[in-house]
Short mmCIF file of N, CA, C and O in Angstrom, two decimals:
data_model
loop_
_atom_site.label_atom_id
_atom_site.label_comp_id
_atom_site.label_asym_id
_atom_site.label_seq_id
_atom_site.Cartn_x
_atom_site.Cartn_y
_atom_site.Cartn_z
N MET A 691 0.84 -1.16 0.00
CA MET A 691 0.00 0.00 0.00
C MET A 691 0.90 1.23 0.00
O MET A 691 1.88 1.30 0.71
N THR A 692 0.53 2.22 -0.73
CA THR A 692 1.35 3.42 -0.84
C THR A 692 0.63 4.62 -0.25
O THR A 692 -0.59 4.70 -0.26
N ASP A 693 1.42 5.55 0.28
CA ASP A 693 0.84 6.76 0.87
C ASP A 693 0.58 7.85 -0.17
O ASP A 693 -0.04 8.84 0.12
N ALA A 694 1.05 7.67 -1.33
CA ALA A 694 0.91 8.68 -2.37
C ALA A 694 -0.55 8.75 -2.83
O ALA A 694 -1.16 7.74 -3.11
N THR A 695 -1.04 9.95 -2.86
CA THR A 695 -2.40 10.12 -3.39
C THR A 695 -2.28 10.56 -4.83
O THR A 695 -1.38 11.32 -5.19
N PRO A 696 -3.16 10.09 -5.61
CA PRO A 696 -3.08 10.48 -7.02
C PRO A 696 -3.36 11.97 -7.19
O PRO A 696 -4.25 12.51 -6.55
N THR A 697 -2.56 12.62 -7.99
CA THR A 697 -2.79 14.04 -8.26
C THR A 697 -3.64 14.15 -9.51
O THR A 697 -3.34 13.53 -10.54
N PRO A 698 -4.69 14.89 -9.39
CA PRO A 698 -5.54 15.04 -10.57
C PRO A 698 -4.80 15.83 -11.64
O PRO A 698 -4.02 16.72 -11.35
N THR A 699 -5.05 15.48 -12.85
CA THR A 699 -4.43 16.22 -13.94
C THR A 699 -5.20 17.52 -14.11
O THR A 699 -6.39 17.52 -14.39
N ALA A 700 -4.51 18.59 -13.85
CA ALA A 700 -5.15 19.90 -13.93
C ALA A 700 -4.99 20.46 -15.33
O ALA A 700 -3.88 20.63 -15.81
N GLU A 701 -6.13 20.71 -15.93
CA GLU A 701 -6.09 21.35 -17.24
C GLU A 701 -6.09 22.85 -17.01
O GLU A 701 -6.79 23.35 -16.13
N PRO A 702 -5.30 23.56 -17.77
CA PRO A 702 -5.30 25.02 -17.58
C PRO A 702 -6.68 25.59 -17.90
O PRO A 702 -7.32 25.17 -18.85
N GLU A 703 -7.11 26.51 -17.03
CA GLU A 703 -8.42 27.13 -17.25
C GLU A 703 -8.34 28.03 -18.47
O GLU A 703 -7.38 28.77 -18.66
N ALA A 704 -9.35 27.93 -19.27
CA ALA A 704 -9.41 28.79 -20.45
C ALA A 704 -9.72 30.22 -20.00
O ALA A 704 -10.46 30.44 -19.04
N ALA A 705 -9.13 31.17 -20.67
CA ALA A 705 -9.40 32.57 -20.36
C ALA A 705 -10.87 32.85 -20.64
O ALA A 705 -11.44 32.31 -21.58
N PRO A 706 -11.49 33.67 -19.80
CA PRO A 706 -12.91 33.96 -20.03
C PRO A 706 -13.10 34.67 -21.36
O PRO A 706 -12.26 35.46 -21.79
N ASP A 707 -14.19 34.38 -21.98
CA ASP A 707 -14.52 35.02 -23.26
C ASP A 707 -15.22 36.33 -22.96
O ASP A 707 -16.43 36.37 -22.74
N TYR A 708 -14.45 37.40 -22.92
CA TYR A 708 -15.01 38.69 -22.55
C TYR A 708 -16.05 39.17 -23.54
O TYR A 708 -16.93 39.95 -23.21
N GLU A 709 -15.95 38.70 -24.74
CA GLU A 709 -16.93 39.09 -25.76
C GLU A 709 -18.33 38.63 -25.37
O GLU A 709 -19.30 39.35 -25.58
N THR A 710 -18.43 37.46 -24.76
CA THR A 710 -19.74 36.97 -24.37
C THR A 710 -20.15 37.48 -23.00
O THR A 710 -21.33 37.44 -22.66
N LEU A 711 -19.20 37.93 -22.20
CA LEU A 711 -19.52 38.40 -20.86
C LEU A 711 -19.99 39.85 -20.83
O LEU A 711 -20.63 40.29 -19.88
N THR A 712 -19.63 40.62 -21.79
CA THR A 712 -19.99 42.03 -21.81
C THR A 712 -20.82 42.35 -23.04
O THR A 712 -20.70 41.72 -24.08
N ARG A 713 -21.66 43.38 -22.87
CA ARG A 713 -22.42 43.84 -24.02
C ARG A 713 -21.60 44.87 -24.77
O ARG A 713 -20.89 45.67 -24.16
N ASP A 714 -21.72 44.85 -26.05
CA ASP A 714 -21.06 45.87 -26.85
C ASP A 714 -21.74 47.20 -26.56
O ASP A 714 -22.97 47.30 -26.55
N ILE A 715 -20.97 48.24 -26.30
CA ILE A 715 -21.53 49.54 -25.92
C ILE A 715 -22.47 50.06 -27.00
O ILE A 715 -23.42 50.78 -26.71
N ALA A 716 -22.24 49.67 -28.23
CA ALA A 716 -23.13 50.11 -29.32
C ALA A 716 -24.52 49.51 -29.19
O ALA A 716 -25.49 50.05 -29.74
N ASP A 717 -24.64 48.40 -28.48
CA ASP A 717 -25.93 47.76 -28.32
C ASP A 717 -26.74 48.32 -27.15
O ASP A 717 -27.90 47.98 -26.97
N VAL A 718 -26.12 49.17 -26.34
CA VAL A 718 -26.81 49.74 -25.18
C VAL A 718 -27.58 50.98 -25.64
O VAL A 718 -27.00 51.90 -26.19
N PRO A 719 -28.88 51.01 -25.38
CA PRO A 719 -29.67 52.18 -25.78
C PRO A 719 -29.19 53.45 -25.06
O PRO A 719 -28.79 53.40 -23.90
N ALA A 720 -29.25 54.56 -25.75
CA ALA A 720 -28.79 55.84 -25.20
C ALA A 720 -29.51 56.18 -23.90
O ALA A 720 -28.89 56.65 -22.94
N VAL A 721 -30.81 55.90 -23.81
CA VAL A 721 -31.55 56.21 -22.60
C VAL A 721 -30.98 55.44 -21.41
O VAL A 721 -30.92 55.97 -20.29
N GLU A 722 -30.52 54.22 -21.63
CA GLU A 722 -29.93 53.43 -20.55
C GLU A 722 -28.59 54.01 -20.10
O GLU A 722 -28.31 54.09 -18.90
N VAL A 723 -27.78 54.45 -21.04
CA VAL A 723 -26.48 55.05 -20.70
C VAL A 723 -26.71 56.35 -19.93
O VAL A 723 -26.10 56.58 -18.88
N ILE A 724 -27.61 57.19 -20.42
CA ILE A 724 -27.87 58.49 -19.78
C ILE A 724 -28.41 58.30 -18.37
O ILE A 724 -27.93 58.94 -17.42
N THR A 725 -29.39 57.43 -18.20
CA THR A 725 -29.97 57.25 -16.86
C THR A 725 -28.98 56.60 -15.90
O THR A 725 -28.95 56.94 -14.72
N THR A 726 -28.15 55.70 -16.41
CA THR A 726 -27.14 55.06 -15.55
C THR A 726 -26.13 56.10 -15.06
O THR A 726 -25.79 56.14 -13.86
N VAL A 727 -25.66 56.95 -15.95
CA VAL A 727 -24.72 58.00 -15.55
C VAL A 727 -25.39 58.95 -14.56
O VAL A 727 -24.79 59.34 -13.55
N ALA A 728 -26.65 59.30 -14.82
CA ALA A 728 -27.37 60.20 -13.92
C ALA A 728 -27.51 59.60 -12.52
O ALA A 728 -27.32 60.29 -11.52
N VAL A 729 -27.81 58.31 -12.45
CA VAL A 729 -27.95 57.66 -11.14
C VAL A 729 -26.61 57.63 -10.41
O VAL A 729 -26.55 57.83 -9.19
N HIS A 730 -25.52 57.42 -11.14
CA HIS A 730 -24.20 57.45 -10.51
C HIS A 730 -23.88 58.85 -9.96
O HIS A 730 -23.36 58.98 -8.85
N LEU A 731 -24.19 59.88 -10.73
CA LEU A 731 -23.97 61.25 -10.26
C LEU A 731 -24.84 61.54 -9.05
O LEU A 731 -24.38 62.14 -8.06
N LEU A 732 -26.10 61.11 -9.10
CA LEU A 732 -27.02 61.32 -8.00
C LEU A 732 -26.52 60.64 -6.73
O LEU A 732 -26.50 61.24 -5.65
N SER A 733 -26.08 59.41 -6.86
CA SER A 733 -25.59 58.65 -5.71
C SER A 733 -24.32 59.27 -5.13
O SER A 733 -24.20 59.40 -3.90
N ALA A 734 -23.40 59.64 -5.99
CA ALA A 734 -22.15 60.25 -5.51
C ALA A 734 -22.42 61.57 -4.82
O ALA A 734 -21.80 61.87 -3.78
N ALA A 735 -23.33 62.37 -5.35
CA ALA A 735 -23.66 63.64 -4.72
C ALA A 735 -24.30 63.41 -3.35
O ALA A 735 -23.98 64.11 -2.38
N ALA A 736 -25.18 62.43 -3.25
CA ALA A 736 -25.82 62.13 -1.98
C ALA A 736 -24.79 61.73 -0.92
O ALA A 736 -24.86 62.17 0.24
N VAL A 737 -23.82 60.93 -1.31
CA VAL A 737 -22.77 60.52 -0.37
C VAL A 737 -21.96 61.74 0.05
O VAL A 737 -21.66 61.91 1.24
N ASN A 738 -21.63 62.61 -0.89
CA ASN A 738 -20.84 63.79 -0.55
C ASN A 738 -21.62 64.81 0.26
O ASN A 738 -21.03 65.68 0.90
N LEU A 739 -22.94 64.71 0.24
CA LEU A 739 -23.76 65.55 1.11
C LEU A 739 -23.92 64.94 2.50
O LEU A 739 -24.50 65.54 3.38
N GLY A 740 -23.42 63.71 2.66
CA GLY A 740 -23.53 63.04 3.94
C GLY A 740 -24.87 62.37 4.14
O GLY A 740 -25.26 62.07 5.27
N LEU A 741 -25.60 62.12 3.06
CA LEU A 741 -26.93 61.52 3.17
C LEU A 741 -26.89 60.00 3.22
O LEU A 741 -27.93 59.36 3.36
N ASP A 742 -25.69 59.42 3.11
CA ASP A 742 -25.60 57.95 3.09
C ASP A 742 -25.86 57.34 4.45
O ASP A 742 -26.40 56.24 4.56
N LYS A 743 -25.49 58.03 5.52
CA LYS A 743 -25.75 57.54 6.88
C LYS A 743 -25.58 58.69 7.86
O LYS A 743 -24.91 59.68 7.56
N PRO A 744 -26.21 58.58 9.03
CA PRO A 744 -26.03 59.65 10.02
C PRO A 744 -24.56 59.79 10.41
O PRO A 744 -23.83 58.81 10.47
N ASP A 745 -24.14 60.99 10.64
CA ASP A 745 -22.74 61.28 11.01
C ASP A 745 -21.76 60.74 9.98
O ASP A 745 -20.73 60.16 10.33
N SER A 746 -22.08 60.92 8.73
CA SER A 746 -21.23 60.41 7.65
C SER A 746 -19.87 61.09 7.67
O SER A 746 -19.75 62.28 7.95
N GLU A 747 -18.85 60.32 7.36
CA GLU A 747 -17.49 60.84 7.30
C GLU A 747 -17.16 61.39 5.92
O GLU A 747 -16.10 61.95 5.70
N HIS A 748 -18.06 61.23 4.97
CA HIS A 748 -17.77 61.56 3.58
C HIS A 748 -18.29 62.93 3.15
O HIS A 748 -18.31 63.22 1.97
N LYS A 749 -18.69 63.76 4.08
CA LYS A 749 -19.30 65.03 3.71
C LYS A 749 -18.28 65.96 3.07
O LYS A 749 -17.26 66.29 3.67
N ASP A 750 -18.57 66.37 1.84
CA ASP A 750 -17.70 67.29 1.11
C ASP A 750 -18.59 68.12 0.19
O ASP A 750 -18.95 67.68 -0.91
N LEU A 751 -18.97 69.30 0.65
CA LEU A 751 -19.93 70.11 -0.10
C LEU A 751 -19.37 70.61 -1.43
O LEU A 751 -20.12 70.80 -2.38
N ASP A 752 -18.06 70.83 -1.50
CA ASP A 752 -17.47 71.27 -2.76
C ASP A 752 -17.63 70.19 -3.83
O ASP A 752 -18.01 70.49 -4.97
N GLU A 753 -17.35 68.95 -3.47
CA GLU A 753 -17.53 67.84 -4.41
C GLU A 753 -19.01 67.66 -4.75
O GLU A 753 -19.36 67.40 -5.89
N ALA A 754 -19.87 67.78 -3.74
CA ALA A 754 -21.31 67.63 -3.97
C ALA A 754 -21.80 68.69 -4.96
O ALA A 754 -22.59 68.39 -5.85
N ARG A 755 -21.32 69.92 -4.82
CA ARG A 755 -21.72 71.00 -5.73
C ARG A 755 -21.38 70.65 -7.17
O ARG A 755 -22.19 70.81 -8.09
N LYS A 756 -20.17 70.15 -7.39
CA LYS A 756 -19.75 69.79 -8.75
C LYS A 756 -20.62 68.68 -9.33
O LYS A 756 -21.03 68.73 -10.50
N LEU A 757 -20.90 67.68 -8.51
CA LEU A 757 -21.70 66.54 -8.98
C LEU A 757 -23.15 66.95 -9.26
O LEU A 757 -23.74 66.51 -10.26
N ILE A 758 -23.71 67.79 -8.41
CA ILE A 758 -25.09 68.26 -8.62
C ILE A 758 -25.18 69.11 -9.87
O ILE A 758 -26.13 68.99 -10.66
N THR A 759 -24.19 69.96 -10.09
CA THR A 759 -24.19 70.79 -11.30
C THR A 759 -24.09 69.92 -12.55
O THR A 759 -24.80 70.15 -13.54
N ALA A 760 -23.22 68.90 -12.52
CA ALA A 760 -23.10 67.99 -13.66
C ALA A 760 -24.41 67.24 -13.90
O ALA A 760 -24.86 67.07 -15.04
N LEU A 761 -25.04 66.80 -12.82
CA LEU A 761 -26.32 66.09 -12.93
C LEU A 761 -27.38 67.00 -13.52
O LEU A 761 -28.15 66.59 -14.40
N ALA A 762 -27.43 68.25 -13.05
CA ALA A 762 -28.42 69.20 -13.57
C ALA A 762 -28.23 69.44 -15.06
O ALA A 762 -29.21 69.47 -15.82
N GLY A 763 -26.98 69.58 -15.49
CA GLY A 763 -26.72 69.77 -16.92
C GLY A 763 -27.14 68.56 -17.73
O GLY A 763 -27.77 68.70 -18.79
N LEU A 764 -26.83 67.37 -17.24
CA LEU A 764 -27.18 66.15 -17.95
C LEU A 764 -28.70 65.97 -18.03
O LEU A 764 -29.24 65.69 -19.10
N VAL A 765 -29.38 66.14 -16.91
CA VAL A 765 -30.83 65.94 -16.88
C VAL A 765 -31.53 66.98 -17.75
O VAL A 765 -32.43 66.64 -18.52
N THR A 766 -31.10 68.22 -17.66
CA THR A 766 -31.72 69.29 -18.44
C THR A 766 -31.50 69.08 -19.94
O THR A 766 -32.43 69.18 -20.73
N ALA A 767 -30.27 68.75 -20.31
CA ALA A 767 -29.95 68.59 -21.73
C ALA A 767 -30.58 67.35 -22.33
O ALA A 767 -30.92 67.33 -23.52
N SER A 768 -30.76 66.30 -21.54
CA SER A 768 -31.24 65.04 -22.10
C SER A 768 -32.73 64.80 -21.89
O SER A 768 -33.26 63.80 -22.37
N ALA A 769 -33.41 65.69 -21.19
CA ALA A 769 -34.82 65.46 -20.83
C ALA A 769 -35.69 65.17 -22.05
O ALA A 769 -36.53 64.27 -22.02
N THR A 770 -35.49 65.89 -23.13
CA THR A 770 -36.32 65.66 -24.31
C THR A 770 -35.95 64.37 -25.03
O THR A 770 -36.76 63.81 -25.76
N GLU A 771 -34.74 63.89 -24.81
CA GLU A 771 -34.28 62.68 -25.49
C GLU A 771 -34.67 61.40 -24.75
O GLU A 771 -34.82 60.35 -25.36
N ILE A 772 -34.84 61.49 -23.43
CA ILE A 772 -35.09 60.27 -22.66
C ILE A 772 -36.55 60.13 -22.23
O ILE A 772 -36.89 59.16 -21.57
N SER A 773 -37.39 61.04 -22.56
CA SER A 773 -38.82 61.06 -22.27
C SER A 773 -39.10 61.40 -20.81
O SER A 773 -38.25 61.23 -19.93
N SER A 774 -40.31 61.85 -20.57
CA SER A 774 -40.72 62.23 -19.22
C SER A 774 -40.71 61.04 -18.28
O SER A 774 -40.48 61.20 -17.08
N PHE A 775 -40.97 59.86 -18.80
CA PHE A 775 -40.99 58.65 -17.98
C PHE A 775 -39.66 58.48 -17.25
O PHE A 775 -39.63 58.11 -16.08
N HIS A 776 -38.56 58.74 -17.93
CA HIS A 776 -37.23 58.60 -17.33
C HIS A 776 -36.76 59.90 -16.69
O HIS A 776 -36.05 59.88 -15.67
N ALA A 777 -37.11 61.03 -17.28
CA ALA A 777 -36.60 62.32 -16.80
C ALA A 777 -37.25 62.76 -15.49
O ALA A 777 -36.57 63.35 -14.64
N ALA A 778 -38.52 62.49 -15.29
CA ALA A 778 -39.23 62.97 -14.10
C ALA A 778 -38.59 62.49 -12.80
O ALA A 778 -38.34 63.30 -11.90
N PRO A 779 -38.30 61.19 -12.64
CA PRO A 779 -37.66 60.77 -11.39
C PRO A 779 -36.26 61.37 -11.20
O PRO A 779 -35.85 61.66 -10.07
N LEU A 780 -35.56 61.57 -12.31
CA LEU A 780 -34.23 62.18 -12.21
C LEU A 780 -34.35 63.64 -11.77
O LEU A 780 -33.55 64.12 -10.96
N ARG A 781 -35.35 64.34 -12.29
CA ARG A 781 -35.58 65.72 -11.86
C ARG A 781 -35.94 65.78 -10.38
O ARG A 781 -35.49 66.67 -9.66
N ASP A 782 -36.77 64.85 -9.93
CA ASP A 782 -37.14 64.81 -8.51
C ASP A 782 -35.92 64.58 -7.63
O ASP A 782 -35.75 65.24 -6.60
N GLY A 783 -35.08 63.63 -8.03
CA GLY A 783 -33.86 63.36 -7.27
C GLY A 783 -32.93 64.56 -7.26
O GLY A 783 -32.33 64.90 -6.23
N LEU A 784 -32.81 65.21 -8.41
CA LEU A 784 -31.97 66.41 -8.51
C LEU A 784 -32.48 67.50 -7.58
O LEU A 784 -31.70 68.11 -6.84
N LYS A 785 -33.78 67.75 -7.59
CA LYS A 785 -34.34 68.80 -6.72
C LYS A 785 -34.09 68.45 -5.26
O LYS A 785 -33.74 69.33 -4.46
N SER A 786 -34.24 67.19 -4.90
CA SER A 786 -33.99 66.77 -3.52
C SER A 786 -32.54 67.04 -3.12
O SER A 786 -32.26 67.50 -2.00
N LEU A 787 -31.61 66.76 -4.03
CA LEU A 787 -30.20 67.02 -3.75
C LEU A 787 -29.94 68.52 -3.61
O LEU A 787 -29.18 68.95 -2.73
N GLN A 788 -30.55 69.31 -4.49
CA GLN A 788 -30.35 70.76 -4.42
C GLN A 788 -30.87 71.31 -3.09
O GLN A 788 -30.22 72.16 -2.47
N LEU A 789 -32.02 70.82 -2.64
CA LEU A 789 -32.56 71.27 -1.36
C LEU A 789 -31.70 70.79 -0.20
O LEU A 789 -31.47 71.53 0.77
N ALA A 790 -31.20 69.56 -0.28
CA ALA A 790 -30.33 69.02 0.77
C ALA A 790 -29.03 69.81 0.82
O ALA A 790 -28.49 70.05 1.91
N PHE A 791 -28.52 70.22 -0.33
CA PHE A 791 -27.30 71.03 -0.36
C PHE A 791 -27.55 72.36 0.34
O PHE A 791 -26.74 72.80 1.16
N ARG A 792 -28.67 72.99 0.03
CA ARG A 792 -29.00 74.28 0.64
C ARG A 792 -29.09 74.13 2.16
O ARG A 792 -28.61 74.96 2.92
N GLU A 793 -29.70 73.05 2.61
CA GLU A 793 -29.85 72.79 4.04
C GLU A 793 -28.51 72.51 4.71
O GLU A 793 -28.28 72.91 5.85
N ALA A 794 -27.61 71.83 4.01
CA ALA A 794 -26.31 71.46 4.59
C ALA A 794 -25.32 72.62 4.60
O ALA A 794 -24.36 72.59 5.37
N SER A 795 -25.55 73.62 3.78
CA SER A 795 -24.61 74.75 3.68
C SER A 795 -24.72 75.65 4.90
O SER A 795 -25.82 75.99 5.34
N LEU A 796 -23.57 76.05 5.41
CA LEU A 796 -23.55 77.00 6.53
C LEU A 796 -24.05 78.37 6.07
O LEU A 796 -24.73 79.07 6.80
N VAL A 797 -23.67 78.75 4.85
CA VAL A 797 -24.11 80.00 4.25
C VAL A 797 -24.81 79.63 2.95
O VAL A 797 -24.16 79.42 1.92
N PRO A 798 -26.13 79.52 2.98
CA PRO A 798 -26.86 79.09 1.78
C PRO A 798 -26.67 80.06 0.61
O PRO A 798 -26.55 81.28 0.80
N ASP A 799 -26.64 79.50 -0.58
CA ASP A 799 -26.54 80.32 -1.79
C ASP A 799 -27.84 81.10 -1.99
O ASP A 799 -28.91 80.68 -1.55
N GLU A 800 -27.72 82.21 -2.69
CA GLU A 800 -28.91 82.97 -3.07
C GLU A 800 -29.74 82.11 -4.04
O GLU A 800 -29.18 81.29 -4.78
N PRO A 801 -31.05 82.29 -4.06
CA PRO A 801 -31.87 81.54 -5.02
C PRO A 801 -31.35 81.77 -6.44
O PRO A 801 -31.07 82.89 -6.84
N GLY A 802 -31.18 80.67 -7.16
CA GLY A 802 -30.66 80.74 -8.52
C GLY A 802 -29.15 80.58 -8.59
O GLY A 802 -28.59 80.43 -9.67
N GLN A 803 -28.47 80.61 -7.43
CA GLN A 803 -27.01 80.51 -7.41
C GLN A 803 -26.52 79.18 -6.86
O GLN A 803 -25.33 78.94 -6.78
N GLY A 804 -27.43 78.31 -6.45
CA GLY A 804 -27.05 77.02 -5.89
C GLY A 804 -26.55 76.08 -6.98
O GLY A 804 -26.59 76.39 -8.17
N PRO A 805 -26.07 74.92 -6.58
CA PRO A 805 -25.54 73.97 -7.56
C PRO A 805 -26.59 73.54 -8.57
O PRO A 805 -27.69 73.13 -8.20
N GLY A 806 -26.26 73.70 -9.83
CA GLY A 806 -27.14 73.27 -10.92
C GLY A 806 -28.27 74.21 -11.24
O GLY A 806 -28.98 74.02 -12.21
N GLU A 807 -28.44 75.26 -10.44
CA GLU A 807 -29.58 76.15 -10.65
C GLU A 807 -29.45 77.01 -11.90
O GLU A 807 -30.44 77.54 -12.37
N LYS A 808 -28.23 77.11 -12.46
CA LYS A 808 -28.12 77.83 -13.73
C LYS A 808 -28.77 77.02 -14.85
O LYS A 808 -29.13 77.55 -15.88
N PHE A 809 -28.96 75.70 -14.62
CA PHE A 809 -29.63 74.86 -15.60
C PHE A 809 -31.10 74.65 -15.28
O PHE A 809 -31.93 74.51 -16.18
N THR A 810 -31.43 74.59 -13.99
CA THR A 810 -32.80 74.26 -13.59
C THR A 810 -33.64 75.47 -13.18
O THR A 810 -34.84 75.38 -13.07
N GLY A 811 -32.98 76.59 -12.93
CA GLY A 811 -33.65 77.73 -12.35
C GLY A 811 -33.66 77.59 -10.84
O GLY A 811 -33.26 76.56 -10.30
N PRO A 812 -34.10 78.65 -10.14
CA PRO A 812 -34.09 78.60 -8.68
C PRO A 812 -34.92 77.43 -8.14
O PRO A 812 -35.96 77.10 -8.69
N VAL A 813 -34.45 76.84 -7.06
CA VAL A 813 -35.14 75.72 -6.44
C VAL A 813 -35.63 76.17 -5.08
O VAL A 813 -34.86 76.69 -4.27
N PHE A 814 -36.93 75.99 -4.84
CA PHE A 814 -37.54 76.35 -3.57
C PHE A 814 -38.18 75.10 -2.99
O PHE A 814 -38.63 74.21 -3.71
N ALA A 815 -38.29 75.06 -1.66
CA ALA A 815 -38.90 73.91 -0.98
C ALA A 815 -40.37 73.82 -1.27
O ALA A 815 -41.03 74.67 -1.69
#
């Protein structure tokens, strides 16, 4: 009797076929790309406003301002292209962020001067 255990013959794993794992960007509808980017901007701005959790360590109003302004430009420019069905929730999220920014600021901006308001107009509660 021998103590040697048979070693299985290991075949090298084939490299994954990335072509089948990913969609070609040309096949992704524009509305999907636009809304996905908008949701990423919305989420990043919310985190930078400290809305991710109480006593958030990630609060950075300067970064939030930039992200909200970019989101406002994207939503405003693409609203006619992505239809009201997709644009309305993005507008609601944008307005919520703009109001949260105003609330988080020690010195609130004048109406019309807040982040993204050059694209959306003044935002009031």
